[in-house]
């Protein structure tokens, strides 16, 4: 993909409602939930992934980047801290390691 320019900005213009509906119907709509830590992005993503259309087919898949980061660091052999308690998730360890709430 070419780098953004004045004629091809990094952020595309907003979709019209008909364009949104067409992309959703064609299964080509992609959403990225971006925001501060602990604001419900993963929760909303899971809700969207659980919703099904009138035909009973899920309309959205979900990729949890929070879960991908520890796996990538493990592949790079970056030493991660130990879990502080039984059941602490890899995401929680990562957040604590990075100093997030």
mmCIF file of N, CA, C and O in Angstrom:
data_model
loop_
_atom_site.group_PDB
_atom_site.id
_atom_site.type_symbol
_atom_site.label_atom_id
_atom_site.label_comp_id
_atom_site.label_asym_id
_atom_site.label_seq_id
_atom_site.Cartn_x
_atom_site.Cartn_y
_atom_site.Cartn_z
ATOM 1 N N UNK A 1 0.846 -1.188 0.000
ATOM 2 C CA UNK A 1 0.000 0.000 0.000
ATOM 3 C C UNK A 1 0.884 1.242 0.000
ATOM 4 O O UNK A 1 1.858 1.322 0.732
ATOM 5 N N UNK A 2 0.537 2.195 -0.797
ATOM 6 C CA UNK A 2 1.314 3.428 -0.900
ATOM 7 C C UNK A 2 1.121 4.272 0.354
ATOM 8 O O UNK A 2 0.083 4.217 0.992
ATOM 9 N N UNK A 3 2.144 5.052 0.715
ATOM 10 C CA UNK A 3 1.992 5.935 1.883
ATOM 11 C C UNK A 3 0.941 7.002 1.617
ATOM 12 O O UNK A 3 0.660 7.340 0.468
ATOM 13 N N UNK A 4 0.344 7.545 2.680
ATOM 14 C CA UNK A 4 -0.699 8.559 2.498
ATOM 15 C C UNK A 4 -0.121 9.839 1.889
ATOM 16 O O UNK A 4 1.021 10.194 2.129
ATOM 17 N N UNK A 5 -0.931 10.479 1.106
ATOM 18 C CA UNK A 5 -0.588 11.777 0.510
ATOM 19 C C UNK A 5 -1.789 12.687 0.680
ATOM 20 O O UNK A 5 -2.837 12.266 1.180
ATOM 21 N N UNK A 6 -1.646 13.926 0.235
ATOM 22 C CA UNK A 6 -2.776 14.854 0.312
ATOM 23 C C UNK A 6 -3.958 14.342 -0.494
ATOM 24 O O UNK A 6 -5.107 14.536 -0.127
ATOM 25 N N UNK A 7 -3.685 13.646 -1.611
ATOM 26 C CA UNK A 7 -4.783 13.140 -2.443
ATOM 27 C C UNK A 7 -5.271 11.768 -1.978
ATOM 28 O O UNK A 7 -6.339 11.334 -2.369
ATOM 29 N N UNK A 8 -4.471 11.063 -1.167
ATOM 30 C CA UNK A 8 -4.867 9.753 -0.638
ATOM 31 C C UNK A 8 -4.596 9.742 0.858
ATOM 32 O O UNK A 8 -3.573 9.242 1.308
ATOM 33 N N UNK A 9 -5.502 10.320 1.659
ATOM 34 C CA UNK A 9 -5.252 10.426 3.100
ATOM 35 C C UNK A 9 -5.234 9.063 3.788
ATOM 36 O O UNK A 9 -5.763 8.088 3.270
ATOM 37 N N UNK A 10 -4.616 9.027 4.946
ATOM 38 C CA UNK A 10 -4.542 7.802 5.740
ATOM 39 C C UNK A 10 -5.933 7.351 6.192
ATOM 40 O O UNK A 10 -6.249 6.173 6.179
ATOM 41 N N UNK A 11 -6.765 8.288 6.584
ATOM 42 C CA UNK A 11 -8.114 7.969 7.051
ATOM 43 C C UNK A 11 -9.100 8.231 5.913
ATOM 44 O O UNK A 11 -9.189 9.357 5.434
ATOM 45 N N UNK A 12 -9.827 7.202 5.481
ATOM 46 C CA UNK A 12 -10.781 7.417 4.393
ATOM 47 C C UNK A 12 -11.960 8.256 4.861
ATOM 48 O O UNK A 12 -12.213 8.368 6.060
ATOM 49 N N UNK A 13 -12.688 8.836 3.927
ATOM 50 C CA UNK A 13 -13.861 9.628 4.320
ATOM 51 C C UNK A 13 -14.925 8.728 4.935
ATOM 52 O O UNK A 13 -14.942 7.517 4.702
ATOM 53 N N UNK A 14 -15.824 9.278 5.732
ATOM 54 C CA UNK A 14 -16.879 8.478 6.357
ATOM 55 C C UNK A 14 -17.767 7.822 5.295
ATOM 56 O O UNK A 14 -17.967 8.368 4.217
ATOM 57 N N UNK A 15 -18.277 6.648 5.639
ATOM 58 C CA UNK A 15 -19.205 5.946 4.748
ATOM 59 C C UNK A 15 -20.598 6.545 4.877
ATOM 60 O O UNK A 15 -21.028 6.888 5.979
ATOM 61 N N UNK A 16 -21.300 6.610 3.783
ATOM 62 C CA UNK A 16 -22.717 6.961 3.852
ATOM 63 C C UNK A 16 -23.453 5.740 4.394
ATOM 64 O O UNK A 16 -22.932 4.621 4.379
ATOM 65 N N UNK A 17 -24.663 5.924 4.861
ATOM 66 C CA UNK A 17 -25.449 4.800 5.373
ATOM 67 C C UNK A 17 -25.669 3.733 4.296
ATOM 68 O O UNK A 17 -25.485 2.539 4.568
ATOM 69 N N UNK A 18 -26.019 4.108 3.046
ATOM 70 C CA UNK A 18 -26.157 3.074 2.016
ATOM 71 C C UNK A 18 -24.847 2.327 1.738
ATOM 72 O O UNK A 18 -24.849 1.108 1.553
ATOM 73 N N UNK A 19 -23.717 3.039 1.753
ATOM 74 C CA UNK A 19 -22.430 2.385 1.528
ATOM 75 C C UNK A 19 -22.091 1.450 2.690
ATOM 76 O O UNK A 19 -21.561 0.352 2.490
ATOM 77 N N UNK A 20 -22.410 1.872 3.916
ATOM 78 C CA UNK A 20 -22.201 1.034 5.096
ATOM 79 C C UNK A 20 -23.023 -0.242 4.968
ATOM 80 O O UNK A 20 -22.510 -1.349 5.144
ATOM 81 N N UNK A 21 -24.315 -0.096 4.644
ATOM 82 C CA UNK A 21 -25.198 -1.261 4.513
ATOM 83 C C UNK A 21 -24.724 -2.196 3.407
ATOM 84 O O UNK A 21 -24.771 -3.420 3.551
ATOM 85 N N UNK A 22 -24.253 -1.629 2.287
ATOM 86 C CA UNK A 22 -23.770 -2.453 1.180
ATOM 87 C C UNK A 22 -22.516 -3.222 1.585
ATOM 88 O O UNK A 22 -22.387 -4.416 1.292
ATOM 89 N N UNK A 23 -21.589 -2.552 2.286
ATOM 90 C CA UNK A 23 -20.371 -3.220 2.739
ATOM 91 C C UNK A 23 -20.693 -4.301 3.763
ATOM 92 O O UNK A 23 -20.119 -5.385 3.746
ATOM 93 N N UNK A 24 -21.647 -4.036 4.649
ATOM 94 C CA UNK A 24 -22.062 -5.027 5.635
ATOM 95 C C UNK A 24 -22.681 -6.243 4.951
ATOM 96 O O UNK A 24 -22.334 -7.384 5.255
ATOM 97 N N UNK A 25 -23.558 -5.995 3.978
ATOM 98 C CA UNK A 25 -24.208 -7.093 3.252
ATOM 99 C C UNK A 25 -23.192 -7.915 2.461
ATOM 100 O O UNK A 25 -23.348 -9.128 2.311
ATOM 101 N N UNK A 26 -22.149 -7.268 1.952
ATOM 102 C CA UNK A 26 -21.136 -7.954 1.154
ATOM 103 C C UNK A 26 -20.027 -8.568 2.013
ATOM 104 O O UNK A 26 -19.069 -9.138 1.486
ATOM 105 N N UNK A 27 -20.151 -8.458 3.326
ATOM 106 C CA UNK A 27 -19.131 -8.952 4.268
ATOM 107 C C UNK A 27 -17.767 -8.337 4.001
ATOM 108 O O UNK A 27 -16.735 -8.986 4.161
ATOM 109 N N UNK A 28 -17.745 -7.077 3.588
ATOM 110 C CA UNK A 28 -16.472 -6.406 3.336
ATOM 111 C C UNK A 28 -16.248 -5.230 4.295
ATOM 112 O O UNK A 28 -15.268 -4.511 4.153
ATOM 113 N N UNK A 29 -17.138 -5.072 5.259
ATOM 114 C CA UNK A 29 -17.014 -3.979 6.229
ATOM 115 C C UNK A 29 -15.997 -4.368 7.298
ATOM 116 O O UNK A 29 -16.059 -5.459 7.861
ATOM 117 N N UNK A 30 -15.051 -3.487 7.558
ATOM 118 C CA UNK A 30 -14.064 -3.703 8.613
ATOM 119 C C UNK A 30 -14.146 -2.547 9.592
ATOM 120 O O UNK A 30 -14.154 -1.391 9.185
ATOM 121 N N UNK A 31 -14.199 -2.880 10.859
ATOM 122 C CA UNK A 31 -14.246 -1.870 11.909
ATOM 123 C C UNK A 31 -13.025 -2.027 12.799
ATOM 124 O O UNK A 31 -12.586 -3.143 13.064
ATOM 125 N N UNK A 32 -12.485 -0.937 13.263
ATOM 126 C CA UNK A 32 -11.404 -0.948 14.250
ATOM 127 C C UNK A 32 -11.881 -0.141 15.437
ATOM 128 O O UNK A 32 -12.285 1.009 15.286
ATOM 129 N N UNK A 33 -11.881 -0.765 16.593
ATOM 130 C CA UNK A 33 -12.266 -0.066 17.824
ATOM 131 C C UNK A 33 -10.989 0.420 18.491
ATOM 132 O O UNK A 33 -10.143 -0.382 18.889
ATOM 133 N N UNK A 34 -10.852 1.725 18.597
ATOM 134 C CA UNK A 34 -9.628 2.334 19.107
ATOM 135 C C UNK A 34 -9.992 3.212 20.296
ATOM 136 O O UNK A 34 -10.960 3.966 20.232
ATOM 137 N N UNK A 35 -9.235 3.107 21.363
ATOM 138 C CA UNK A 35 -9.524 3.946 22.516
ATOM 139 C C UNK A 35 -8.599 3.644 23.673
ATOM 140 O O UNK A 35 -7.718 2.792 23.584
ATOM 141 N N UNK A 36 -8.819 4.344 24.746
ATOM 142 C CA UNK A 36 -8.009 4.191 25.952
ATOM 143 C C UNK A 36 -8.201 2.797 26.545
ATOM 144 O O UNK A 36 -9.194 2.119 26.288
ATOM 145 N N UNK A 37 -7.254 2.403 27.370
ATOM 146 C CA UNK A 37 -7.303 1.134 28.078
ATOM 147 C C UNK A 37 -8.547 1.068 28.960
ATOM 148 O O UNK A 37 -8.941 2.062 29.558
ATOM 149 N N UNK A 38 -9.161 -0.121 29.011
ATOM 150 C CA UNK A 38 -10.276 -0.387 29.928
ATOM 151 C C UNK A 38 -11.541 0.401 29.604
ATOM 152 O O UNK A 38 -12.283 0.773 30.508
ATOM 153 N N UNK A 39 -11.802 0.663 28.325
ATOM 154 C CA UNK A 39 -13.008 1.414 27.965
ATOM 155 C C UNK A 39 -14.066 0.552 27.290
ATOM 156 O O UNK A 39 -15.082 1.081 26.853
ATOM 157 N N UNK A 40 -13.840 -0.757 27.178
ATOM 158 C CA UNK A 40 -14.857 -1.651 26.653
ATOM 159 C C UNK A 40 -14.709 -2.047 25.193
ATOM 160 O O UNK A 40 -15.639 -2.591 24.607
ATOM 161 N N UNK A 41 -13.550 -1.811 24.576
ATOM 162 C CA UNK A 41 -13.361 -2.166 23.170
ATOM 163 C C UNK A 41 -13.510 -3.670 22.958
ATOM 164 O O UNK A 41 -14.215 -4.101 22.050
ATOM 165 N N UNK A 42 -12.855 -4.467 23.787
ATOM 166 C CA UNK A 42 -12.943 -5.924 23.653
ATOM 167 C C UNK A 42 -14.358 -6.405 23.923
ATOM 168 O O UNK A 42 -14.860 -7.325 23.255
ATOM 169 N N UNK A 43 -15.031 -5.801 24.884
ATOM 170 C CA UNK A 43 -16.414 -6.164 25.210
ATOM 171 C C UNK A 43 -17.332 -5.915 24.011
ATOM 172 O O UNK A 43 -18.120 -6.779 23.624
ATOM 173 N N UNK A 44 -17.232 -4.728 23.413
ATOM 174 C CA UNK A 44 -18.079 -4.408 22.250
ATOM 175 C C UNK A 44 -17.736 -5.291 21.062
ATOM 176 O O UNK A 44 -18.620 -5.714 20.314
ATOM 177 N N UNK A 45 -16.452 -5.581 20.882
ATOM 178 C CA UNK A 45 -16.034 -6.460 19.794
ATOM 179 C C UNK A 45 -16.665 -7.849 19.950
ATOM 180 O O UNK A 45 -17.159 -8.430 18.986
ATOM 181 N N UNK A 46 -16.655 -8.360 21.178
ATOM 182 C CA UNK A 46 -17.268 -9.668 21.441
ATOM 183 C C UNK A 46 -18.774 -9.626 21.194
ATOM 184 O O UNK A 46 -19.353 -10.576 20.660
ATOM 185 N N UNK A 47 -19.415 -8.516 21.567
ATOM 186 C CA UNK A 47 -20.851 -8.376 21.313
ATOM 187 C C UNK A 47 -21.142 -8.391 19.814
ATOM 188 O O UNK A 47 -22.081 -9.043 19.356
ATOM 189 N N UNK A 48 -20.353 -7.652 19.039
ATOM 190 C CA UNK A 48 -20.556 -7.637 17.589
ATOM 191 C C UNK A 48 -20.334 -9.020 16.985
ATOM 192 O O UNK A 48 -21.081 -9.454 16.115
ATOM 193 N N UNK A 49 -19.286 -9.706 17.452
ATOM 194 C CA UNK A 49 -18.986 -11.039 16.918
ATOM 195 C C UNK A 49 -20.094 -12.040 17.252
ATOM 196 O O UNK A 49 -20.322 -12.987 16.507
ATOM 197 N N UNK A 50 -20.794 -11.840 18.370
ATOM 198 C CA UNK A 50 -21.851 -12.761 18.787
ATOM 199 C C UNK A 50 -23.170 -12.523 18.045
ATOM 200 O O UNK A 50 -24.026 -13.407 18.005
ATOM 201 N N UNK A 51 -23.346 -11.337 17.454
ATOM 202 C CA UNK A 51 -24.604 -11.012 16.765
ATOM 203 C C UNK A 51 -24.699 -11.767 15.450
ATOM 204 O O UNK A 51 -23.735 -11.897 14.719
ATOM 205 N N UNK A 52 -25.878 -12.211 15.152
ATOM 206 C CA UNK A 52 -26.119 -12.911 13.900
ATOM 207 C C UNK A 52 -27.169 -12.161 13.096
ATOM 208 O O UNK A 52 -28.026 -11.491 13.635
ATOM 209 N N UNK A 53 -27.076 -12.280 11.795
ATOM 210 C CA UNK A 53 -28.057 -11.660 10.915
ATOM 211 C C UNK A 53 -29.333 -12.486 10.867
ATOM 212 O O UNK A 53 -29.470 -13.508 11.546
ATOM 213 N N UNK A 54 -30.270 -12.075 10.044
ATOM 214 C CA UNK A 54 -31.543 -12.780 9.908
ATOM 215 C C UNK A 54 -31.391 -14.209 9.424
ATOM 216 O O UNK A 54 -32.242 -15.056 9.679
ATOM 217 N N UNK A 55 -30.281 -14.504 8.748
ATOM 218 C CA UNK A 55 -30.036 -15.858 8.252
ATOM 219 C C UNK A 55 -29.294 -16.727 9.264
ATOM 220 O O UNK A 55 -28.944 -17.867 8.976
ATOM 221 N N UNK A 56 -29.044 -16.181 10.457
ATOM 222 C CA UNK A 56 -28.362 -16.940 11.502
ATOM 223 C C UNK A 56 -26.852 -16.962 11.370
ATOM 224 O O UNK A 56 -26.172 -17.643 12.120
ATOM 225 N N UNK A 57 -26.311 -16.209 10.429
ATOM 226 C CA UNK A 57 -24.862 -16.176 10.208
ATOM 227 C C UNK A 57 -24.264 -14.955 10.903
ATOM 228 O O UNK A 57 -24.824 -13.860 10.804
ATOM 229 N N UNK A 58 -23.156 -15.165 11.577
ATOM 230 C CA UNK A 58 -22.469 -14.043 12.235
ATOM 231 C C UNK A 58 -22.020 -13.040 11.186
ATOM 232 O O UNK A 58 -21.541 -13.407 10.120
ATOM 233 N N UNK A 59 -22.180 -11.769 11.468
ATOM 234 C CA UNK A 59 -21.804 -10.712 10.533
ATOM 235 C C UNK A 59 -20.386 -10.209 10.752
ATOM 236 O O UNK A 59 -19.799 -9.604 9.871
ATOM 237 N N UNK A 60 -19.838 -10.412 11.955
ATOM 238 C CA UNK A 60 -18.515 -9.899 12.267
ATOM 239 C C UNK A 60 -17.668 -10.983 12.899
ATOM 240 O O UNK A 60 -18.140 -11.750 13.716
ATOM 241 N N UNK A 61 -16.413 -11.008 12.527
ATOM 242 C CA UNK A 61 -15.412 -11.782 13.231
ATOM 243 C C UNK A 61 -14.731 -10.826 14.197
ATOM 244 O O UNK A 61 -15.020 -9.636 14.211
ATOM 245 N N UNK A 62 -13.823 -11.340 14.979
ATOM 246 C CA UNK A 62 -13.147 -10.482 15.950
ATOM 247 C C UNK A 62 -11.708 -10.939 16.115
ATOM 248 O O UNK A 62 -11.437 -12.138 16.193
ATOM 249 N N UNK A 63 -10.795 -9.984 16.136
ATOM 250 C CA UNK A 63 -9.391 -10.258 16.409
ATOM 251 C C UNK A 63 -9.017 -9.412 17.616
ATOM 252 O O UNK A 63 -9.186 -8.203 17.607
ATOM 253 N N UNK A 64 -8.522 -10.061 18.656
ATOM 254 C CA UNK A 64 -8.130 -9.345 19.873
ATOM 255 C C UNK A 64 -6.624 -9.100 19.830
ATOM 256 O O UNK A 64 -5.828 -10.009 20.051
ATOM 257 N N UNK A 65 -6.254 -7.877 19.514
ATOM 258 C CA UNK A 65 -4.839 -7.532 19.424
ATOM 259 C C UNK A 65 -4.158 -7.689 20.776
ATOM 260 O O UNK A 65 -2.983 -8.066 20.849
ATOM 261 N N UNK A 66 -4.888 -7.441 21.864
ATOM 262 C CA UNK A 66 -4.304 -7.594 23.203
ATOM 263 C C UNK A 66 -3.759 -9.002 23.412
ATOM 264 O O UNK A 66 -2.765 -9.191 24.099
ATOM 265 N N UNK A 67 -4.413 -9.990 22.826
ATOM 266 C CA UNK A 67 -3.950 -11.371 22.958
ATOM 267 C C UNK A 67 -2.793 -11.669 22.002
ATOM 268 O O UNK A 67 -1.993 -12.563 22.265
ATOM 269 N N UNK A 68 -2.705 -10.925 20.922
ATOM 270 C CA UNK A 68 -1.646 -11.153 19.944
ATOM 271 C C UNK A 68 -0.292 -10.610 20.405
ATOM 272 O O UNK A 68 0.749 -11.141 20.043
ATOM 273 N N UNK A 69 -0.297 -9.539 21.191
ATOM 274 C CA UNK A 69 0.959 -8.911 21.609
ATOM 275 C C UNK A 69 1.821 -9.869 22.438
ATOM 276 O O UNK A 69 2.999 -10.069 22.114
ATOM 277 N N UNK A 70 1.287 -10.511 23.498
ATOM 278 C CA UNK A 70 2.136 -11.442 24.260
ATOM 279 C C UNK A 70 2.651 -12.596 23.402
ATOM 280 O O UNK A 70 3.795 -13.019 23.562
ATOM 281 N N UNK A 71 1.824 -13.082 22.486
ATOM 282 C CA UNK A 71 2.256 -14.181 21.613
ATOM 283 C C UNK A 71 3.407 -13.732 20.718
ATOM 284 O O UNK A 71 4.377 -14.474 20.513
ATOM 285 N N UNK A 72 3.314 -12.515 20.180
ATOM 286 C CA UNK A 72 4.387 -11.999 19.332
ATOM 287 C C UNK A 72 5.671 -11.800 20.137
ATOM 288 O O UNK A 72 6.765 -12.127 19.665
ATOM 289 N N UNK A 73 5.539 -11.274 21.358
ATOM 290 C CA UNK A 73 6.718 -11.084 22.194
ATOM 291 C C UNK A 73 7.361 -12.415 22.567
ATOM 292 O O UNK A 73 8.587 -12.529 22.626
ATOM 293 N N UNK A 74 6.527 -13.430 22.767
ATOM 294 C CA UNK A 74 7.056 -14.756 23.075
ATOM 295 C C UNK A 74 7.852 -15.296 21.893
ATOM 296 O O UNK A 74 8.928 -15.869 22.064
ATOM 297 N N UNK A 75 7.324 -15.100 20.677
ATOM 298 C CA UNK A 75 8.048 -15.549 19.479
ATOM 299 C C UNK A 75 9.382 -14.821 19.339
ATOM 300 O O UNK A 75 10.348 -15.373 18.830
ATOM 301 N N UNK A 76 9.431 -13.572 19.792
ATOM 302 C CA UNK A 76 10.670 -12.791 19.744
ATOM 303 C C UNK A 76 11.574 -13.073 20.948
ATOM 304 O O UNK A 76 12.636 -12.476 21.085
ATOM 305 N N UNK A 77 11.112 -13.960 21.832
ATOM 306 C CA UNK A 77 11.844 -14.366 23.030
ATOM 307 C C UNK A 77 12.089 -13.200 23.984
ATOM 308 O O UNK A 77 13.143 -13.096 24.620
ATOM 309 N N UNK A 78 11.104 -12.307 24.092
ATOM 310 C CA UNK A 78 11.151 -11.216 25.063
ATOM 311 C C UNK A 78 10.675 -11.779 26.402
ATOM 312 O O UNK A 78 9.629 -12.421 26.471
ATOM 313 N N UNK A 79 11.448 -11.564 27.432
ATOM 314 C CA UNK A 79 11.096 -12.090 28.749
ATOM 315 C C UNK A 79 9.911 -11.311 29.315
ATOM 316 O O UNK A 79 9.962 -10.096 29.438
ATOM 317 N N UNK A 80 8.868 -12.022 29.659
ATOM 318 C CA UNK A 80 7.676 -11.421 30.255
ATOM 319 C C UNK A 80 7.673 -11.737 31.747
ATOM 320 O O UNK A 80 8.210 -12.749 32.175
ATOM 321 N N UNK A 81 7.054 -10.878 32.550
ATOM 322 C CA UNK A 81 6.970 -11.170 33.983
ATOM 323 C C UNK A 81 6.068 -12.370 34.246
ATOM 324 O O UNK A 81 5.252 -12.742 33.399
ATOM 325 N N UNK A 82 6.233 -12.937 35.410
ATOM 326 C CA UNK A 82 5.395 -14.065 35.814
ATOM 327 C C UNK A 82 4.005 -13.570 36.193
ATOM 328 O O UNK A 82 3.824 -12.409 36.559
ATOM 329 N N UNK A 83 3.037 -14.470 36.141
ATOM 330 C CA UNK A 83 1.696 -14.134 36.601
ATOM 331 C C UNK A 83 1.721 -13.963 38.111
ATOM 332 O O UNK A 83 2.388 -14.712 38.812
ATOM 333 N N UNK A 84 1.006 -12.963 38.596
ATOM 334 C CA UNK A 84 1.002 -12.682 40.035
ATOM 335 C C UNK A 84 0.051 -13.578 40.801
ATOM 336 O O UNK A 84 0.200 -13.773 41.995
ATOM 337 N N UNK A 85 -0.969 -14.103 40.131
ATOM 338 C CA UNK A 85 -1.932 -14.968 40.801
ATOM 339 C C UNK A 85 -2.501 -15.955 39.803
ATOM 340 O O UNK A 85 -2.440 -15.750 38.587
ATOM 341 N N UNK A 86 -3.031 -17.033 40.327
ATOM 342 C CA UNK A 86 -3.641 -18.076 39.507
ATOM 343 C C UNK A 86 -4.779 -17.489 38.680
ATOM 344 O O UNK A 86 -5.635 -16.779 39.201
ATOM 345 N N UNK A 87 -4.772 -17.727 37.389
ATOM 346 C CA UNK A 87 -5.844 -17.250 36.527
ATOM 347 C C UNK A 87 -5.610 -15.876 35.921
ATOM 348 O O UNK A 87 -6.429 -15.397 35.151
ATOM 349 N N UNK A 88 -4.507 -15.204 36.284
ATOM 350 C CA UNK A 88 -4.224 -13.899 35.671
ATOM 351 C C UNK A 88 -3.997 -14.105 34.181
ATOM 352 O O UNK A 88 -3.208 -14.950 33.772
ATOM 353 N N UNK A 89 -4.707 -13.338 33.351
ATOM 354 C CA UNK A 89 -4.607 -13.513 31.904
ATOM 355 C C UNK A 89 -3.308 -12.928 31.366
ATOM 356 O O UNK A 89 -2.695 -12.061 31.992
ATOM 357 N N UNK A 90 -2.922 -13.403 30.191
ATOM 358 C CA UNK A 90 -1.741 -12.856 29.531
ATOM 359 C C UNK A 90 -1.922 -11.366 29.257
ATOM 360 O O UNK A 90 -0.974 -10.587 29.359
ATOM 361 N N UNK A 91 -3.158 -10.967 28.934
ATOM 362 C CA UNK A 91 -3.436 -9.554 28.681
ATOM 363 C C UNK A 91 -3.218 -8.717 29.937
ATOM 364 O O UNK A 91 -2.687 -7.616 29.883
ATOM 365 N N UNK A 92 -3.634 -9.254 31.104
ATOM 366 C CA UNK A 92 -3.456 -8.539 32.366
ATOM 367 C C UNK A 92 -1.980 -8.432 32.733
ATOM 368 O O UNK A 92 -1.530 -7.392 33.218
ATOM 369 N N UNK A 93 -1.228 -9.501 32.484
ATOM 370 C CA UNK A 93 0.214 -9.459 32.729
ATOM 371 C C UNK A 93 0.846 -8.388 31.840
ATOM 372 O O UNK A 93 1.657 -7.577 32.296
ATOM 373 N N UNK A 94 0.446 -8.363 30.581
ATOM 374 C CA UNK A 94 0.980 -7.387 29.631
ATOM 375 C C UNK A 94 0.641 -5.963 30.075
ATOM 376 O O UNK A 94 1.495 -5.079 30.050
ATOM 377 N N UNK A 95 -0.595 -5.729 30.486
ATOM 378 C CA UNK A 95 -1.007 -4.403 30.921
ATOM 379 C C UNK A 95 -0.218 -3.959 32.142
ATOM 380 O O UNK A 95 0.254 -2.831 32.210
ATOM 381 N N UNK A 96 -0.047 -4.879 33.092
ATOM 382 C CA UNK A 96 0.727 -4.553 34.297
ATOM 383 C C UNK A 96 2.179 -4.253 33.916
ATOM 384 O O UNK A 96 2.771 -3.296 34.397
ATOM 385 N N UNK A 97 2.748 -5.044 33.014
ATOM 386 C CA UNK A 97 4.127 -4.873 32.571
ATOM 387 C C UNK A 97 4.326 -3.515 31.905
ATOM 388 O O UNK A 97 5.345 -2.858 32.082
ATOM 389 N N UNK A 98 3.314 -3.063 31.134
ATOM 390 C CA UNK A 98 3.402 -1.782 30.429
ATOM 391 C C UNK A 98 2.951 -0.616 31.299
ATOM 392 O O UNK A 98 3.034 0.536 30.886
ATOM 393 N N UNK A 99 2.418 -0.897 32.496
ATOM 394 C CA UNK A 99 2.009 0.162 33.404
ATOM 395 C C UNK A 99 0.632 0.706 33.134
ATOM 396 O O UNK A 99 0.311 1.814 33.527
ATOM 397 N N UNK A 100 -0.230 -0.090 32.464
ATOM 398 C CA UNK A 100 -1.595 0.350 32.187
ATOM 399 C C UNK A 100 -2.509 -0.061 33.332
ATOM 400 O O UNK A 100 -2.218 -1.015 34.045
ATOM 401 N N UNK A 101 -3.663 0.615 33.467
ATOM 402 C CA UNK A 101 -4.604 0.243 34.521
ATOM 403 C C UNK A 101 -5.249 -1.108 34.266
ATOM 404 O O UNK A 101 -5.302 -1.577 33.195
#
